[in-house]
PDB file of C-alpha atoms in Angstrom:
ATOM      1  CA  UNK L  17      14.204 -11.022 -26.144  1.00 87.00           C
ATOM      2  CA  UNK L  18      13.602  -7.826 -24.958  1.00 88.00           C
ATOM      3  CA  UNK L  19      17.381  -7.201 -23.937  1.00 90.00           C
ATOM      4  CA  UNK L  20      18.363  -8.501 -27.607  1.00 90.00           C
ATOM      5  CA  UNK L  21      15.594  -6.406 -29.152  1.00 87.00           C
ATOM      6  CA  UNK L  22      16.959  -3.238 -27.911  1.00 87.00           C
ATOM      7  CA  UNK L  23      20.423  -4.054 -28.106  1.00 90.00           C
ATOM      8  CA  UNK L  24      20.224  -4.575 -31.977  1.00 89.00           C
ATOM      9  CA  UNK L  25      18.867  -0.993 -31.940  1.00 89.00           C
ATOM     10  CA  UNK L  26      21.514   0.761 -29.754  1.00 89.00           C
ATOM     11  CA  UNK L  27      23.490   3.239 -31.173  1.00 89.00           C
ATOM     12  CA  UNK L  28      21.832   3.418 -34.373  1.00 91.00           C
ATOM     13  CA  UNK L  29      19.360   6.691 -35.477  1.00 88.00           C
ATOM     14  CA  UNK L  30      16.177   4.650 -34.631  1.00 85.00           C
ATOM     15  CA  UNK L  31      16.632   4.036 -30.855  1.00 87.00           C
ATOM     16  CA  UNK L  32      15.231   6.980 -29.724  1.00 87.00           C
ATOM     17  CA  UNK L  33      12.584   6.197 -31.541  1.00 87.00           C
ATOM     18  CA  UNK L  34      12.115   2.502 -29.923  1.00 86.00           C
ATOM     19  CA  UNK L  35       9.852   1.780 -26.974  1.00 88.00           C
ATOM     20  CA  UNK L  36       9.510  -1.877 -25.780  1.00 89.00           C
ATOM     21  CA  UNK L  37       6.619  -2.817 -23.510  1.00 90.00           C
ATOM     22  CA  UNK L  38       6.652  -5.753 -21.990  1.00 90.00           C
ATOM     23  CA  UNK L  39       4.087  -7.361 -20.508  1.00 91.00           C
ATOM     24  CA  UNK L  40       0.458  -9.136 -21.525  1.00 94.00           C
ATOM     25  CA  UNK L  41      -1.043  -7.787 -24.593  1.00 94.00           C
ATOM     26  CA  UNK L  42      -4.601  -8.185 -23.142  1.00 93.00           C
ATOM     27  CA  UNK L  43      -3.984  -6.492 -19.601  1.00 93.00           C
ATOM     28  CA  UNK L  44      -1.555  -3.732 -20.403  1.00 92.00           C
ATOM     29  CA  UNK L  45      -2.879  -0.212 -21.533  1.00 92.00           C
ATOM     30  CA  UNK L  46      -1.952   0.544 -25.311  1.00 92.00           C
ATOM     31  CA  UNK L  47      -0.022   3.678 -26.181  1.00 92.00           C
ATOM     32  CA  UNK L  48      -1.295   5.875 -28.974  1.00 93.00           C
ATOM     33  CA  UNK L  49      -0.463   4.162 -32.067  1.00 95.00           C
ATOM     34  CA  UNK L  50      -1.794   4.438 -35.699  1.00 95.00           C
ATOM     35  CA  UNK L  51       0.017   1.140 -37.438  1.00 97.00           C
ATOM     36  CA  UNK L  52      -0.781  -2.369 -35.675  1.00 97.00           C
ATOM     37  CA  UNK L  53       1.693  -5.052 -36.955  1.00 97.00           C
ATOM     38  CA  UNK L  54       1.739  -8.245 -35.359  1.00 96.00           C
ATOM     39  CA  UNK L  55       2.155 -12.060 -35.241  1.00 93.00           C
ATOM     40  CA  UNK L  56       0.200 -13.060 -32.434  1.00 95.00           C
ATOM     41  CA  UNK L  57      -0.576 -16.106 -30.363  1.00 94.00           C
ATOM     42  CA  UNK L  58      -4.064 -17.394 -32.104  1.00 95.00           C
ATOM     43  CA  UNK L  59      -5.554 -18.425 -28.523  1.00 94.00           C
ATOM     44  CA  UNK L  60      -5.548 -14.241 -28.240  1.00 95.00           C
ATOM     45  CA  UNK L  61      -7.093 -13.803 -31.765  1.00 96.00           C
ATOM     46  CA  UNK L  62     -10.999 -12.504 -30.204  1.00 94.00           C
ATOM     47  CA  UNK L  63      -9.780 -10.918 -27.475  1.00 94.00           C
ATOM     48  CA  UNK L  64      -7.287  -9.427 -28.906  1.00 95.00           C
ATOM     49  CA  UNK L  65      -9.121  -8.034 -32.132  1.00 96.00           C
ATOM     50  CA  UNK L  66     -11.754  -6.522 -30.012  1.00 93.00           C
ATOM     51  CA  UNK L  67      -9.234  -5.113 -27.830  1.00 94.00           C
ATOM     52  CA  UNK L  68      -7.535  -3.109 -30.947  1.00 95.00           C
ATOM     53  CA  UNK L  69     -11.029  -2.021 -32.302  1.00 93.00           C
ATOM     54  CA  UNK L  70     -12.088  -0.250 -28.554  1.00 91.00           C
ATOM     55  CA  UNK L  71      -9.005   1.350 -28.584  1.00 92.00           C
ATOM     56  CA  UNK L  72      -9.082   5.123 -28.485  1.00 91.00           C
ATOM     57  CA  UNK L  73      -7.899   7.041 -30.464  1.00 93.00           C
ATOM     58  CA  UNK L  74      -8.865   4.829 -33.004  1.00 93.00           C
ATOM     59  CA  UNK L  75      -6.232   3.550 -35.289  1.00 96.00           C
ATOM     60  CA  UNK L  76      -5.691   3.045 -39.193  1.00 96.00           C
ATOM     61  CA  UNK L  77      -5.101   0.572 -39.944  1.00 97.00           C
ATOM     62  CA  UNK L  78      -3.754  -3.126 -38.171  1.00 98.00           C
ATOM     63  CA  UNK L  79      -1.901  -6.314 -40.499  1.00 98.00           C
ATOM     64  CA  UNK L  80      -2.256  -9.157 -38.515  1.00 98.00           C
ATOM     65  CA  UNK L  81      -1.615 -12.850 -38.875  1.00 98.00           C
ATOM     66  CA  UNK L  82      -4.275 -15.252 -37.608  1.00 98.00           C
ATOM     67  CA  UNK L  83      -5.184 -18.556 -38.068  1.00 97.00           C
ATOM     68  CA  UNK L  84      -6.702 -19.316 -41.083  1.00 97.00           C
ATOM     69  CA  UNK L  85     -10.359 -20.691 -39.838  1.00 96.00           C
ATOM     70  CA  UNK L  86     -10.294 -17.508 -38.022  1.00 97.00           C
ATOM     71  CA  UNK L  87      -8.981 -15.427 -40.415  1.00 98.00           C
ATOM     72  CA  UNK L  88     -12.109 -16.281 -43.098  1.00 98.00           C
ATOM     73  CA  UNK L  89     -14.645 -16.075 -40.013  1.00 97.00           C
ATOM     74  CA  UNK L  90     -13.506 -12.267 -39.921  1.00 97.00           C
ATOM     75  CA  UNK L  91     -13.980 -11.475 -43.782  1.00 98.00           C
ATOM     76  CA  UNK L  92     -17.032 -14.150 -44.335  1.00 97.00           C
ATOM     77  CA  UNK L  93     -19.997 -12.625 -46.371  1.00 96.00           C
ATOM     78  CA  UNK L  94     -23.451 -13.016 -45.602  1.00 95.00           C
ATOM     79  CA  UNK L  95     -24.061 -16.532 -47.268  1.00 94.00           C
ATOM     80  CA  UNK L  96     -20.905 -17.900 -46.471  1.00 95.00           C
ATOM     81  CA  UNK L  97     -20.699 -21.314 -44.652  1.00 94.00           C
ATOM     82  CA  UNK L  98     -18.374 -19.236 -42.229  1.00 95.00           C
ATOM     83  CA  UNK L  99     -20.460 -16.777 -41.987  1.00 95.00           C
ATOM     84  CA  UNK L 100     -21.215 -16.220 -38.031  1.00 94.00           C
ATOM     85  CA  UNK L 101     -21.555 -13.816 -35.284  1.00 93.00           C
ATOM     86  CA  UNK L 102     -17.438 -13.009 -35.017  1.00 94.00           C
ATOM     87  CA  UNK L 103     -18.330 -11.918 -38.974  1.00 96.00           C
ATOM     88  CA  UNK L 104     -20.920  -9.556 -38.523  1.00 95.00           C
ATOM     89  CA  UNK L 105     -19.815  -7.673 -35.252  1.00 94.00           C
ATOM     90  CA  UNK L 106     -16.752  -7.654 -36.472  1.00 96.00           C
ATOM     91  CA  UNK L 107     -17.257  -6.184 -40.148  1.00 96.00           C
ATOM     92  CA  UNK L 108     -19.873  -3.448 -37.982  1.00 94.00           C
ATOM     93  CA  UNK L 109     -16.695  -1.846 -36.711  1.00 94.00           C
ATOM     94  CA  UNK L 110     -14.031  -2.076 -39.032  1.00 96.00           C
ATOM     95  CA  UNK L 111     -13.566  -3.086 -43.108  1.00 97.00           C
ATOM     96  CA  UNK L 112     -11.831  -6.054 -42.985  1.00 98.00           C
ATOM     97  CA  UNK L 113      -9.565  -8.133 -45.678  1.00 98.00           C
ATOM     98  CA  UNK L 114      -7.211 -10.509 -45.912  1.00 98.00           C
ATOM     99  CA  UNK L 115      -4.173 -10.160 -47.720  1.00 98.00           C
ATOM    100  CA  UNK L 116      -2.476 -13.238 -48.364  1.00 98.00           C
ATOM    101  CA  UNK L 117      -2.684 -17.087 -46.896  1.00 97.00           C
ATOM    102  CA  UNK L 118       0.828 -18.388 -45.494  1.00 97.00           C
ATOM    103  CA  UNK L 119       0.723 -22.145 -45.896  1.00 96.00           C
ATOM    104  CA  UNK L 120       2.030 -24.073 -42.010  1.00 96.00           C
ATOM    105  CA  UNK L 121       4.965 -25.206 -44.678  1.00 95.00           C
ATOM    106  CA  UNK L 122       6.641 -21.757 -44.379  1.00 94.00           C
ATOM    107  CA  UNK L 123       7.160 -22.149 -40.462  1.00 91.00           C
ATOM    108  CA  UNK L 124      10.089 -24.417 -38.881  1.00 91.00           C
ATOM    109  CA  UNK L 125       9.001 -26.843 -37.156  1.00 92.00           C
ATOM    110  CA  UNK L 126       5.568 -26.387 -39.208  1.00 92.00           C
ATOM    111  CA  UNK L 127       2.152 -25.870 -36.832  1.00 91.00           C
ATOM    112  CA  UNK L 128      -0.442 -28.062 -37.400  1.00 93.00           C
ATOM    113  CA  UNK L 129      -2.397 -24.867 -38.887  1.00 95.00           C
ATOM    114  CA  UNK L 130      -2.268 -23.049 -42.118  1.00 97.00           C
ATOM    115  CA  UNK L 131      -2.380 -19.231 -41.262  1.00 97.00           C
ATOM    116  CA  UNK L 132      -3.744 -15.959 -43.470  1.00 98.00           C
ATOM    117  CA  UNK L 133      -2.849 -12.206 -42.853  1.00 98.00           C
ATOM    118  CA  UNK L 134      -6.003  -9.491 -42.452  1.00 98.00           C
ATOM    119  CA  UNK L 135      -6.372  -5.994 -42.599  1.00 98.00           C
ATOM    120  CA  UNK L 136      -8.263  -4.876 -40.222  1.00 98.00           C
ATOM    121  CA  UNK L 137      -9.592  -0.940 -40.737  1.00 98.00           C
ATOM    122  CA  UNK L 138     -11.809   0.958 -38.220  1.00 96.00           C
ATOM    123  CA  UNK L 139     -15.036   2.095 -39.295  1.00 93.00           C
ATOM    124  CA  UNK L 140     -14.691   6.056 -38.842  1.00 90.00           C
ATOM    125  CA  UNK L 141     -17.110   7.386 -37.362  1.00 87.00           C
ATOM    126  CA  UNK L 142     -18.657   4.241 -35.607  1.00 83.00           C
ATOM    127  CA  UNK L 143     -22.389   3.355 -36.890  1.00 84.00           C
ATOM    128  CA  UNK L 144     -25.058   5.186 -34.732  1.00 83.00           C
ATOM    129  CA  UNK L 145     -26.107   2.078 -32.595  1.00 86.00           C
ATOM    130  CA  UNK L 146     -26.434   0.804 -29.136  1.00 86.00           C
ATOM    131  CA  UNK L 147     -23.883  -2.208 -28.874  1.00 85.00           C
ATOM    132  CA  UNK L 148     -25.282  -3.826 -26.324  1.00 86.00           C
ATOM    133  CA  UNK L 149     -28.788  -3.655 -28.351  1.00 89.00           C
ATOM    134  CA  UNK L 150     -27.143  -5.264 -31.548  1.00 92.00           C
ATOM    135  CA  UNK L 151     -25.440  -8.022 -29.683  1.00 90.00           C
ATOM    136  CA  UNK L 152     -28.380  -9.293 -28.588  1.00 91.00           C
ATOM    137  CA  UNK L 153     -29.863  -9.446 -31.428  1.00 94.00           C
ATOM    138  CA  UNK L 154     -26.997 -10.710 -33.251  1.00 94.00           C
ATOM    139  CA  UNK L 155     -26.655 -13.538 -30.554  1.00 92.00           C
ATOM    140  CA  UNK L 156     -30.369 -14.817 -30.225  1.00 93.00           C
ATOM    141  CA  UNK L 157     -30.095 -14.679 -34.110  1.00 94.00           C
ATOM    142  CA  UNK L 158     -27.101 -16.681 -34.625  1.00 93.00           C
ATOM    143  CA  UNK L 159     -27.813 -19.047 -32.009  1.00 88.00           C
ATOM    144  CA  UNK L 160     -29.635 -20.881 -34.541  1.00 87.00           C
ATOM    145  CA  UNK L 161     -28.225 -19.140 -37.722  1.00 86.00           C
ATOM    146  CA  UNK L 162     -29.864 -21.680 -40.330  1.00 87.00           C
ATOM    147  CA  UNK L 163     -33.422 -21.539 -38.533  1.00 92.00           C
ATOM    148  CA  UNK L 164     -35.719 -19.081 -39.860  1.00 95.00           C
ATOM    149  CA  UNK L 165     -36.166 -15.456 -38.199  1.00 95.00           C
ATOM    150  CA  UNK L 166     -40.156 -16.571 -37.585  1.00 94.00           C
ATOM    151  CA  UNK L 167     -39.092 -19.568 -36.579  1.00 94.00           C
ATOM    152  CA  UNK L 168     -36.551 -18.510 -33.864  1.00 94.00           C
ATOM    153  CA  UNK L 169     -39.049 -15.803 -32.513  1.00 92.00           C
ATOM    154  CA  UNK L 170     -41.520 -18.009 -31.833  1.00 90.00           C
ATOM    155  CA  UNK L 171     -39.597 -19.966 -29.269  1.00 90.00           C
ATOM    156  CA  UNK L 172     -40.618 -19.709 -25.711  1.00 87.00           C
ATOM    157  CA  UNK L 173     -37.733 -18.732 -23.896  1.00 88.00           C
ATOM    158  CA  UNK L 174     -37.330 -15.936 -26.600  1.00 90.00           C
ATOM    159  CA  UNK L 175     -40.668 -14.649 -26.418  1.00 89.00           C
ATOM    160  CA  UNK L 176     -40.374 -14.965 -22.422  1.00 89.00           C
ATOM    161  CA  UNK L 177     -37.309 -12.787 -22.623  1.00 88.00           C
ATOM    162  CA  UNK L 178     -38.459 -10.153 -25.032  1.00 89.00           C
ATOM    163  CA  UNK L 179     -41.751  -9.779 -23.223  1.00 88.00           C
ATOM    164  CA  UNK L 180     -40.307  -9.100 -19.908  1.00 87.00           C
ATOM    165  CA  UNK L 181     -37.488  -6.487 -21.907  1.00 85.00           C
ATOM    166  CA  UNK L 182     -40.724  -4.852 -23.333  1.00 84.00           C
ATOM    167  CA  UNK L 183     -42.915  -4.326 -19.651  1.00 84.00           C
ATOM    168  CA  UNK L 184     -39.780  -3.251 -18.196  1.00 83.00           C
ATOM    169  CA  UNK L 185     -39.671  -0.712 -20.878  1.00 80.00           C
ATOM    170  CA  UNK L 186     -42.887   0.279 -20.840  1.00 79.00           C
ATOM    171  CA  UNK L 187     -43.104   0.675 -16.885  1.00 78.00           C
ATOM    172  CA  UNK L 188     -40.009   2.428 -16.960  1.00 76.00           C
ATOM    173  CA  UNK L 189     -41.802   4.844 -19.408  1.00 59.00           C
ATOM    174  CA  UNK L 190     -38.365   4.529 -22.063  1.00 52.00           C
ATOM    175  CA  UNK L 191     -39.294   5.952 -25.625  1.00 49.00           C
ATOM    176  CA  UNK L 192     -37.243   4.218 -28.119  1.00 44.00           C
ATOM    177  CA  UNK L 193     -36.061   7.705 -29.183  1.00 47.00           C
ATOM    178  CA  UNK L 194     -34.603   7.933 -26.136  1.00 47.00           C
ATOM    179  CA  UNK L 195     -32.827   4.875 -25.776  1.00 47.00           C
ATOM    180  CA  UNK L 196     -30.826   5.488 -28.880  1.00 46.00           C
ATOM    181  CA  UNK L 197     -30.073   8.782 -27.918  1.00 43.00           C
ATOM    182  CA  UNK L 198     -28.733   7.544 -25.019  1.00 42.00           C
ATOM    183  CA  UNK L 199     -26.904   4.303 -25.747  1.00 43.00           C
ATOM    184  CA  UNK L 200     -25.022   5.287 -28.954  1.00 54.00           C
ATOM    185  CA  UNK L 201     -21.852   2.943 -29.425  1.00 54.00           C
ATOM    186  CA  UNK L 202     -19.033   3.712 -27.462  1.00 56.00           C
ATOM    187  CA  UNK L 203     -15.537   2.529 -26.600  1.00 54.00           C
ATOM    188  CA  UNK L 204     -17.027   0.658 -23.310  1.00 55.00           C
ATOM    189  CA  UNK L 205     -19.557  -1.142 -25.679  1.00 59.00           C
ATOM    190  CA  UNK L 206     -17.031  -2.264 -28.177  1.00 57.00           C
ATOM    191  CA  UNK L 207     -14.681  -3.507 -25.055  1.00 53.00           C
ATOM    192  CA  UNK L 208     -17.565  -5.862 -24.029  1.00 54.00           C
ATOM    193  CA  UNK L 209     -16.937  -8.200 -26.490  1.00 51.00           C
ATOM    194  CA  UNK L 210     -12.923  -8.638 -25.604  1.00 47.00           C
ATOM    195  CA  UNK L 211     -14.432 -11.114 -22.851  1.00 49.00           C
ATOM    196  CA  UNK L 212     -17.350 -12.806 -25.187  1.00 47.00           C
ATOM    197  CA  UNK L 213     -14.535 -15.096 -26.760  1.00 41.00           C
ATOM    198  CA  UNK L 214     -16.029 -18.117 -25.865  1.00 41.00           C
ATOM    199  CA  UNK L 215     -18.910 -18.112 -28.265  1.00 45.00           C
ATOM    200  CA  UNK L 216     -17.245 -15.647 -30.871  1.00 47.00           C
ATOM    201  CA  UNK L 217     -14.952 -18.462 -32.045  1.00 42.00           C
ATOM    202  CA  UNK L 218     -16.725 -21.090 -33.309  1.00 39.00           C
ATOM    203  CA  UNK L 219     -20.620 -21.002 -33.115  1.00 42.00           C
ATOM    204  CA  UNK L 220     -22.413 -23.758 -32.281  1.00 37.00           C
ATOM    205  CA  UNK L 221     -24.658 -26.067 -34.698  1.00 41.00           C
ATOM    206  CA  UNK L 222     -28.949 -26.066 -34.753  1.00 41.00           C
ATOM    207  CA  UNK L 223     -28.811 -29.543 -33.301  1.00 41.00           C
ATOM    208  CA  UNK L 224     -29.584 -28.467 -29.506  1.00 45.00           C
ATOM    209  CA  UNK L 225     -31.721 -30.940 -26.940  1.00 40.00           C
ATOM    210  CA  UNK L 226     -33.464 -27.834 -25.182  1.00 44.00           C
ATOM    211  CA  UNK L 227     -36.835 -26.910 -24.254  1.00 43.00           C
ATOM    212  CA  UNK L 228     -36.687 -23.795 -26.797  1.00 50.00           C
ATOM    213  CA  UNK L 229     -39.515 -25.229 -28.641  1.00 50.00           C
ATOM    214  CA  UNK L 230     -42.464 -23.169 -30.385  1.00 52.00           C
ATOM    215  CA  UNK L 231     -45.015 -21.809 -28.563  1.00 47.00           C
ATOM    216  CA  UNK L 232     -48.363 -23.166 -29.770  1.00 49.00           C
ATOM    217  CA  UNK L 233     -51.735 -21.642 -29.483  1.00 46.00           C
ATOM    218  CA  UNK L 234     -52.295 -23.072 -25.797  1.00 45.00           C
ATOM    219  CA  UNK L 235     -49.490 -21.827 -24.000  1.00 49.00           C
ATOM    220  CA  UNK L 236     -50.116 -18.430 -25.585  1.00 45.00           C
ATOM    221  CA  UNK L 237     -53.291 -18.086 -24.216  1.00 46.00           C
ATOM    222  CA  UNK L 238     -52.584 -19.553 -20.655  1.00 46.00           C
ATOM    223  CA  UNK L 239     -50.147 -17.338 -20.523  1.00 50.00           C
ATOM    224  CA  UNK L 240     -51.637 -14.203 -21.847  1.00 53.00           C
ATOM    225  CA  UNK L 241     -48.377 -13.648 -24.513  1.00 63.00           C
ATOM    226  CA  UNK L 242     -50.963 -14.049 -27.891  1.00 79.00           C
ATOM    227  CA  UNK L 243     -51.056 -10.175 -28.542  1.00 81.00           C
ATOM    228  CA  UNK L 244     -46.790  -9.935 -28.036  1.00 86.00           C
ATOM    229  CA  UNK L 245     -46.499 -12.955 -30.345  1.00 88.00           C
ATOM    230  CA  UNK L 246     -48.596 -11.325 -32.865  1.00 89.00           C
ATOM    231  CA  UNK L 247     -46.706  -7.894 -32.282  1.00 88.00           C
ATOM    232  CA  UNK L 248     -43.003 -10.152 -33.116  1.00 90.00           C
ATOM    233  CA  UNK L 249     -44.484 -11.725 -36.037  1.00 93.00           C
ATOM    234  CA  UNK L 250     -45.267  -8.859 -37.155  1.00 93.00           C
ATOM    235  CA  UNK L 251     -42.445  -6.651 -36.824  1.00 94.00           C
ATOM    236  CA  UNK L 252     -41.194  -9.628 -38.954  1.00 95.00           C
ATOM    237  CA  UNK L 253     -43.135  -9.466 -41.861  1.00 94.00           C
ATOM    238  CA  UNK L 254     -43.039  -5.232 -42.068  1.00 92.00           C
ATOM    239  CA  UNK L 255     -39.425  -5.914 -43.294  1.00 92.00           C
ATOM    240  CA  UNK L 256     -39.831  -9.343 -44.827  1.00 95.00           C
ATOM    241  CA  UNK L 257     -38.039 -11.432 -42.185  1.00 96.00           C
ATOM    242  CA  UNK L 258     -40.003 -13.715 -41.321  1.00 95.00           C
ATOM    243  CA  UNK L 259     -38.708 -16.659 -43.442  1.00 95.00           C
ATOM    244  CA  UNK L 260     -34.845 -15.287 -43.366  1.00 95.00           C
ATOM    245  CA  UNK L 261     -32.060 -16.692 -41.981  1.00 95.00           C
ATOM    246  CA  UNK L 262     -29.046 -15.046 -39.863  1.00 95.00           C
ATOM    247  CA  UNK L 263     -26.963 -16.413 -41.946  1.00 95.00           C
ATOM    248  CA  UNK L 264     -28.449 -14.802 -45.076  1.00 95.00           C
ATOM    249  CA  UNK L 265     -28.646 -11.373 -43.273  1.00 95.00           C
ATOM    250  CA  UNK L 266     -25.896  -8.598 -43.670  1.00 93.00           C
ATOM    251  CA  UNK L 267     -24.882  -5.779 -41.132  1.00 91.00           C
ATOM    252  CA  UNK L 268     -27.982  -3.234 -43.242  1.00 92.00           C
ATOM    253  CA  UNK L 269     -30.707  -6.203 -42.635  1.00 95.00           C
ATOM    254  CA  UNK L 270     -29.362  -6.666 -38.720  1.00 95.00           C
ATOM    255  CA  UNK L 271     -29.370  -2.840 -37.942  1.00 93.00           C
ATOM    256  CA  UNK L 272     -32.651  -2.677 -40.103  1.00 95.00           C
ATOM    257  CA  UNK L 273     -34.322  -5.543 -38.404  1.00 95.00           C
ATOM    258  CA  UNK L 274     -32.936  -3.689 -34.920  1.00 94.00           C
ATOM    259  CA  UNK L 275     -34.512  -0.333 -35.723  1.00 93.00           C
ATOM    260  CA  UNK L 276     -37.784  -1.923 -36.742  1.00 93.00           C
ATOM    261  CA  UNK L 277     -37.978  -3.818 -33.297  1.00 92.00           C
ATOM    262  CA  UNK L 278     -36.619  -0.602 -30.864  1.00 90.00           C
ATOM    263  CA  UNK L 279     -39.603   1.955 -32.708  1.00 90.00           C
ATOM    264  CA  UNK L 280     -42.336  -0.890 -31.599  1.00 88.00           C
ATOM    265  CA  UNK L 281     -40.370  -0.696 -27.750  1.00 87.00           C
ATOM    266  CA  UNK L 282     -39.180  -4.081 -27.689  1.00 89.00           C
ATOM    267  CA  UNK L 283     -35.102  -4.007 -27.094  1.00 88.00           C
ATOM    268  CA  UNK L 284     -32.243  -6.440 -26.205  1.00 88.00           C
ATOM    269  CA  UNK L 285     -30.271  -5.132 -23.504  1.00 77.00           C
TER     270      UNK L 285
END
């Protein structure tokens, strides 16, 4: 392919102007490039996608074909049955659209998938935001994205974790001020989430047999967690959160939500 590609280009006033790289997509370094065009394998769609949006310098604009599931996961609203964790990290870094569906009849042989093209255009400059602090909040949200907020910060493996993120804080003396000043989003941040494709794709449903269950008033006091409970629920009901759902919540509500948390000292990473 390669050989034929630049063949049909030989001679002509554009080969100069032709470079072919060959190799994996994922594990090559990208030239500069402002226009991303490409029909790509959909196993690659996550990966790939996050790959583009670390990139540096950042682009205009990419026109990509995906598969169509995926495709509406990317430019899903908050409220939309699609409407998941891929959606809202996603639509944080870049304005996203889609352009036109391309029905599996238009292929030969036809796949077993119907297919859309999106426009995918960075965010310039990036929101001020630690990454690593708004995926974990996205994730612990979404987790159970049609349980309440209240209802999901009352579990005890959440309130566990956020605890122990809190002392470490504290005994590590961090202001929240400082932590943002310090962990604004950068390219490294963004390039996390090239190897979080597992859960990006397709999140999972609220029916889970864990032990993630509520904490009542028992195991609060046995375990001395009644004032940090009371501090979550809290922080919850300042911005009206309590009885929300993640999938209800847009990126202001998530990065409002995240700023109300970091000024009381309780963080994510």
């Amino acid at each position: 392919m390669v050989l034929e590609f630049n063949r049909r280009f030989q001679g002509t006033p554009l080969s100069s102007r032709l470079k072919v790289i060959q190799g994996d997509v994922l594990k090559c370094d990208l030239p500069y490039f402002d226009i991303c065009v490409a029909n790509i394998p959909y196993q690659i769609s996550s990966p790939l996608t996050f790959k583009l949006l670390s990139h540096r310098p950042i682009f205009r604009c990419a026109v990509i074909m995906f598969q169509h599931e995926f495709a509406m996961r990317l430019v899903a609203k908050a409220g939309d049955s699609l409407y998941c964790r891929l959606s809202v990290n996603v639509q944080l870094l870049s304005r996203v659209s889609h352009l036109i569906k391309v029905g599996r009849n238009n292929f030969r042989p036809p796949p077993k998938v119907d297919s859309s093209v999106v426009r995918i255009k960075p965010r310039k400059p990036l929101p001020s935001v630690s990454f690593k602090e708004w995926d974990g909040l996205v994730r612990l949200c979404f987790n159970r994205k049609n349980k309440t907020l209240g209802s999901i910060f009352k579990q005890k493996k959440v309130l566990a974790l956020l605890e122990k993120n809190y002392k470490t804080m504290q005994s590590l003396q961090l202001t929240s001020d400082a932590e943002t000043s310090e962990e604004k989003m950068s390219e490294d941040d963004v390039a996390l989430l090239a190897h979080m494709v597992d859960d990006l794709n397709m999140e999972t449903s609220d029916e889970k047999d864990d032990d993630e269950m509520e904490m009542d008033d028992a195991d609060i006091v046995g375990e001395g967690r009644a004032f940090f409970k009371e501090k979550m629920m809290g922080i919850l009901q300042q911005g009206d959160f309590a009885e929300k759902r993640a999938s209800k919540l847009s990126q202001v509500d998530f990065l409002y939500l995240l700023s109300l948390f970091n000024k009381t000292g309780i963080h994510f990473s």
